PDB file of C-alpha atoms in Angstrom:
ATOM      1  CA  UNK A   5     -32.703  85.332  48.206  1.00  0.00           C
ATOM      2  CA  UNK A   6     -29.548  83.323  47.740  1.00  0.00           C
ATOM      3  CA  UNK A   7     -27.629  82.002  44.763  1.00  0.00           C
ATOM      4  CA  UNK A   8     -26.342  78.521  45.592  1.00  0.00           C
ATOM      5  CA  UNK A   9     -24.369  76.010  43.695  1.00  0.00           C
ATOM      6  CA  UNK A  10     -23.788  72.228  43.773  1.00  0.00           C
ATOM      7  CA  UNK A  11     -21.899  69.806  41.499  1.00  0.00           C
ATOM      8  CA  UNK A  12     -20.914  66.161  41.226  1.00  0.00           C
ATOM      9  CA  UNK A  13     -24.190  64.686  42.314  1.00  0.00           C
ATOM     10  CA  UNK A  14     -23.277  61.340  40.596  1.00  0.00           C
ATOM     11  CA  UNK A  15     -26.818  59.968  40.873  1.00  0.00           C
ATOM     12  CA  UNK A  16     -25.747  56.552  39.641  1.00  0.00           C
ATOM     13  CA  UNK A  17     -24.928  55.969  43.328  1.00  0.00           C
ATOM     14  CA  UNK A  18     -27.932  54.983  45.494  1.00  0.00           C
ATOM     15  CA  UNK A  19     -26.421  56.805  48.518  1.00  0.00           C
ATOM     16  CA  UNK A  20     -26.218  60.021  46.493  1.00  0.00           C
ATOM     17  CA  UNK A  21     -29.866  59.669  45.261  1.00  0.00           C
ATOM     18  CA  UNK A  22     -30.911  59.166  48.880  1.00  0.00           C
ATOM     19  CA  UNK A  23     -28.923  62.196  50.018  1.00  0.00           C
ATOM     20  CA  UNK A  24     -30.482  64.333  47.223  1.00  0.00           C
ATOM     21  CA  UNK A  25     -33.942  63.351  48.320  1.00  0.00           C
ATOM     22  CA  UNK A  26     -33.278  64.859  51.789  1.00  0.00           C
ATOM     23  CA  UNK A  27     -32.334  68.307  50.505  1.00  0.00           C
ATOM     24  CA  UNK A  28     -34.513  70.990  52.078  1.00  0.00           C
ATOM     25  CA  UNK A  29     -36.690  73.290  50.103  1.00  0.00           C
ATOM     26  CA  UNK A  30     -35.357  76.757  49.122  1.00  0.00           C
ATOM     27  CA  UNK A  31     -38.376  78.299  47.311  1.00  0.00           C
ATOM     28  CA  UNK A  32     -36.801  81.795  47.027  1.00  0.00           C
ATOM     29  CA  UNK A  33     -33.256  80.706  46.092  1.00  0.00           C
ATOM     30  CA  UNK A  34     -31.664  79.888  42.805  1.00  0.00           C
ATOM     31  CA  UNK A  35     -29.323  76.883  42.250  1.00  0.00           C
ATOM     32  CA  UNK A  36     -26.516  76.331  39.858  1.00  0.00           C
ATOM     33  CA  UNK A  37     -25.972  72.656  39.061  1.00  0.00           C
ATOM     34  CA  UNK A  38     -22.372  72.593  37.809  1.00  0.00           C
ATOM     35  CA  UNK A  39     -22.091  69.148  36.083  1.00  0.00           C
ATOM     36  CA  UNK A  40     -21.683  65.482  36.780  1.00  0.00           C
ATOM     37  CA  UNK A  41     -25.355  64.835  37.690  1.00  0.00           C
ATOM     38  CA  UNK A  42     -25.147  61.381  36.182  1.00  0.00           C
ATOM     39  CA  UNK A  43     -24.604  59.232  33.129  1.00  0.00           C
ATOM     40  CA  UNK A  44     -28.181  58.390  32.286  1.00  0.00           C
ATOM     41  CA  UNK A  45     -31.225  60.379  31.373  1.00  0.00           C
ATOM     42  CA  UNK A  46     -33.049  58.966  34.331  1.00  0.00           C
ATOM     43  CA  UNK A  47     -30.460  60.645  36.548  1.00  0.00           C
ATOM     44  CA  UNK A  48     -31.098  64.029  34.870  1.00  0.00           C
ATOM     45  CA  UNK A  49     -34.823  63.550  35.177  1.00  0.00           C
ATOM     46  CA  UNK A  50     -34.558  62.780  38.900  1.00  0.00           C
ATOM     47  CA  UNK A  51     -32.307  65.802  39.577  1.00  0.00           C
ATOM     48  CA  UNK A  52     -34.263  68.242  37.420  1.00  0.00           C
ATOM     49  CA  UNK A  53     -37.609  67.163  38.733  1.00  0.00           C
ATOM     50  CA  UNK A  54     -36.629  67.399  42.422  1.00  0.00           C
ATOM     51  CA  UNK A  55     -34.378  70.501  42.150  1.00  0.00           C
ATOM     52  CA  UNK A  56     -36.837  72.471  40.065  1.00  0.00           C
ATOM     53  CA  UNK A  57     -39.374  71.939  42.837  1.00  0.00           C
ATOM     54  CA  UNK A  58     -36.914  72.780  45.636  1.00  0.00           C
ATOM     55  CA  UNK A  59     -35.570  75.987  44.123  1.00  0.00           C
ATOM     56  CA  UNK A  60     -37.055  79.085  42.502  1.00  0.00           C
ATOM     57  CA  UNK A  61     -34.779  78.613  39.478  1.00  0.00           C
ATOM     58  CA  UNK A  62     -32.194  76.014  38.447  1.00  0.00           C
ATOM     59  CA  UNK A  63     -29.358  76.589  36.049  1.00  0.00           C
ATOM     60  CA  UNK A  64     -27.512  73.490  34.714  1.00  0.00           C
ATOM     61  CA  UNK A  65     -24.168  73.097  33.036  1.00  0.00           C
ATOM     62  CA  UNK A  66     -23.329  69.568  31.866  1.00  0.00           C
ATOM     63  CA  UNK A  67     -20.214  67.771  33.008  1.00  0.00           C
ATOM     64  CA  UNK A  68     -18.233  64.980  31.450  1.00  0.00           C
ATOM     65  CA  UNK A  69     -20.484  62.306  33.113  1.00  0.00           C
ATOM     66  CA  UNK A  70     -23.590  63.652  31.363  1.00  0.00           C
ATOM     67  CA  UNK A  71     -21.774  63.298  27.991  1.00  0.00           C
ATOM     68  CA  UNK A  72     -20.798  59.694  28.369  1.00  0.00           C
ATOM     69  CA  UNK A  73     -22.767  57.601  25.869  1.00  0.00           C
ATOM     70  CA  UNK A  74     -24.104  54.769  28.069  1.00  0.00           C
ATOM     71  CA  UNK A  75     -26.781  52.211  27.298  1.00  0.00           C
ATOM     72  CA  UNK A  76     -30.025  53.681  28.527  1.00  0.00           C
ATOM     73  CA  UNK A  77     -32.275  50.804  27.512  1.00  0.00           C
ATOM     74  CA  UNK A  78     -31.695  47.230  26.382  1.00  0.00           C
ATOM     75  CA  UNK A  79     -31.573  46.948  22.588  1.00  0.00           C
ATOM     76  CA  UNK A  80     -31.490  50.718  22.082  1.00  0.00           C
ATOM     77  CA  UNK A  81     -28.202  52.189  20.908  1.00  0.00           C
ATOM     78  CA  UNK A  82     -27.013  55.046  23.104  1.00  0.00           C
ATOM     79  CA  UNK A  83     -27.112  58.604  21.908  1.00  0.00           C
ATOM     80  CA  UNK A  84     -23.795  60.344  21.572  1.00  0.00           C
ATOM     81  CA  UNK A  85     -22.288  63.599  20.492  1.00  0.00           C
ATOM     82  CA  UNK A  86     -24.500  66.457  19.497  1.00  0.00           C
ATOM     83  CA  UNK A  87     -27.658  64.315  19.466  1.00  0.00           C
ATOM     84  CA  UNK A  88     -27.043  63.421  23.147  1.00  0.00           C
ATOM     85  CA  UNK A  89     -26.302  66.967  24.182  1.00  0.00           C
ATOM     86  CA  UNK A  90     -29.471  68.255  22.421  1.00  0.00           C
ATOM     87  CA  UNK A  91     -31.591  65.601  24.057  1.00  0.00           C
ATOM     88  CA  UNK A  92     -30.267  66.552  27.523  1.00  0.00           C
ATOM     89  CA  UNK A  93     -30.922  70.274  26.828  1.00  0.00           C
ATOM     90  CA  UNK A  94     -34.520  69.456  25.897  1.00  0.00           C
ATOM     91  CA  UNK A  95     -34.986  67.387  28.986  1.00  0.00           C
ATOM     92  CA  UNK A  96     -33.701  70.165  31.133  1.00  0.00           C
ATOM     93  CA  UNK A  97     -35.956  72.678  29.431  1.00  0.00           C
ATOM     94  CA  UNK A  98     -38.899  70.419  30.044  1.00  0.00           C
ATOM     95  CA  UNK A  99     -38.443  70.956  33.804  1.00  0.00           C
ATOM     96  CA  UNK A 100     -37.868  74.726  33.339  1.00  0.00           C
ATOM     97  CA  UNK A 101     -34.133  74.365  33.926  1.00  0.00           C
ATOM     98  CA  UNK A 102     -31.830  76.966  32.305  1.00  0.00           C
ATOM     99  CA  UNK A 103     -29.182  75.418  29.978  1.00  0.00           C
ATOM    100  CA  UNK A 104     -26.061  76.723  28.224  1.00  0.00           C
ATOM    101  CA  UNK A 105     -28.230  77.017  25.149  1.00  0.00           C
ATOM    102  CA  UNK A 106     -30.692  79.473  26.642  1.00  0.00           C
ATOM    103  CA  UNK A 107     -30.387  83.217  27.029  1.00  0.00           C
ATOM    104  CA  UNK A 108     -28.382  84.245  30.061  1.00  0.00           C
ATOM    105  CA  UNK A 109     -30.536  84.993  33.030  1.00  0.00           C
ATOM    106  CA  UNK A 110     -30.163  87.880  35.488  1.00  0.00           C
ATOM    107  CA  UNK A 111     -30.180  86.886  39.097  1.00  0.00           C
ATOM    108  CA  UNK A 112     -32.494  89.289  40.878  1.00  0.00           C
ATOM    109  CA  UNK A 113     -30.926  88.917  44.293  1.00  0.00           C
ATOM    110  CA  UNK A 114     -27.556  90.511  43.583  1.00  0.00           C
ATOM    111  CA  UNK A 115     -28.187  94.113  42.776  1.00  0.00           C
ATOM    112  CA  UNK A 116     -26.967  97.039  44.781  1.00  0.00           C
ATOM    113  CA  UNK A 117     -27.607 100.792  45.016  1.00  0.00           C
ATOM    114  CA  UNK A 118     -25.502 101.355  41.885  1.00  0.00           C
ATOM    115  CA  UNK A 119     -27.899  99.261  39.835  1.00  0.00           C
ATOM    116  CA  UNK A 120     -25.429  96.400  39.266  1.00  0.00           C
ATOM    117  CA  UNK A 121     -26.854  93.151  38.077  1.00  0.00           C
ATOM    118  CA  UNK A 122     -25.416  89.712  38.100  1.00  0.00           C
ATOM    119  CA  UNK A 123     -25.738  87.656  34.912  1.00  0.00           C
ATOM    120  CA  UNK A 124     -25.606  83.873  35.203  1.00  0.00           C
ATOM    121  CA  UNK A 125     -23.784  82.516  32.131  1.00  0.00           C
ATOM    122  CA  UNK A 126     -23.837  78.686  32.156  1.00  0.00           C
ATOM    123  CA  UNK A 127     -20.969  78.171  29.794  1.00  0.00           C
ATOM    124  CA  UNK A 128     -20.312  74.733  28.387  1.00  0.00           C
ATOM    125  CA  UNK A 129     -16.867  74.017  27.268  1.00  0.00           C
ATOM    126  CA  UNK A 130     -14.878  70.896  26.950  1.00  0.00           C
ATOM    127  CA  UNK A 131     -11.719  70.362  28.868  1.00  0.00           C
ATOM    128  CA  UNK A 132      -8.565  70.937  26.808  1.00  0.00           C
ATOM    129  CA  UNK A 133      -5.607  68.963  28.032  1.00  0.00           C
ATOM    130  CA  UNK A 134      -3.211  71.605  26.534  1.00  0.00           C
ATOM    131  CA  UNK A 135      -3.791  73.516  29.797  1.00  0.00           C
ATOM    132  CA  UNK A 136      -2.140  70.867  31.868  1.00  0.00           C
ATOM    133  CA  UNK A 137       1.235  71.578  33.432  1.00  0.00           C
ATOM    134  CA  UNK A 138       4.193  70.259  31.372  1.00  0.00           C
ATOM    135  CA  UNK A 139       5.070  67.620  34.017  1.00  0.00           C
ATOM    136  CA  UNK A 140       1.654  66.009  33.826  1.00  0.00           C
ATOM    137  CA  UNK A 141       1.292  63.391  31.108  1.00  0.00           C
ATOM    138  CA  UNK A 142      -1.758  63.085  28.936  1.00  0.00           C
TER     139      UNK A 142
END
């Protein structure tokens, strides 16, 4: 059993969607999806649907691209802020994907003779530009 991670799928790109569709199955392994799946709910649905079938468990943390408020459908205003985040969490849960709003999960493949466990904590935090070096402008 392995714990794997991937990020920056950027499924708005056709090439990236095609590459994702060729990913091999890992039925015993867990996958952490560390943000930037895509800008639209259809990108999330594609990723969650496929990845939850390919892996035993999927843990997702949103990136900045998921949080962009883009037009999903013509004549329907885009969701933004907390409403958008909550909608994404519900979509993930619909595919059995663990989100930052769920209880932390314990990865069963990482224990040792001392009884150590490994907790997966998908923390969702916003980037704070105050951490930038002084020579980097905002």
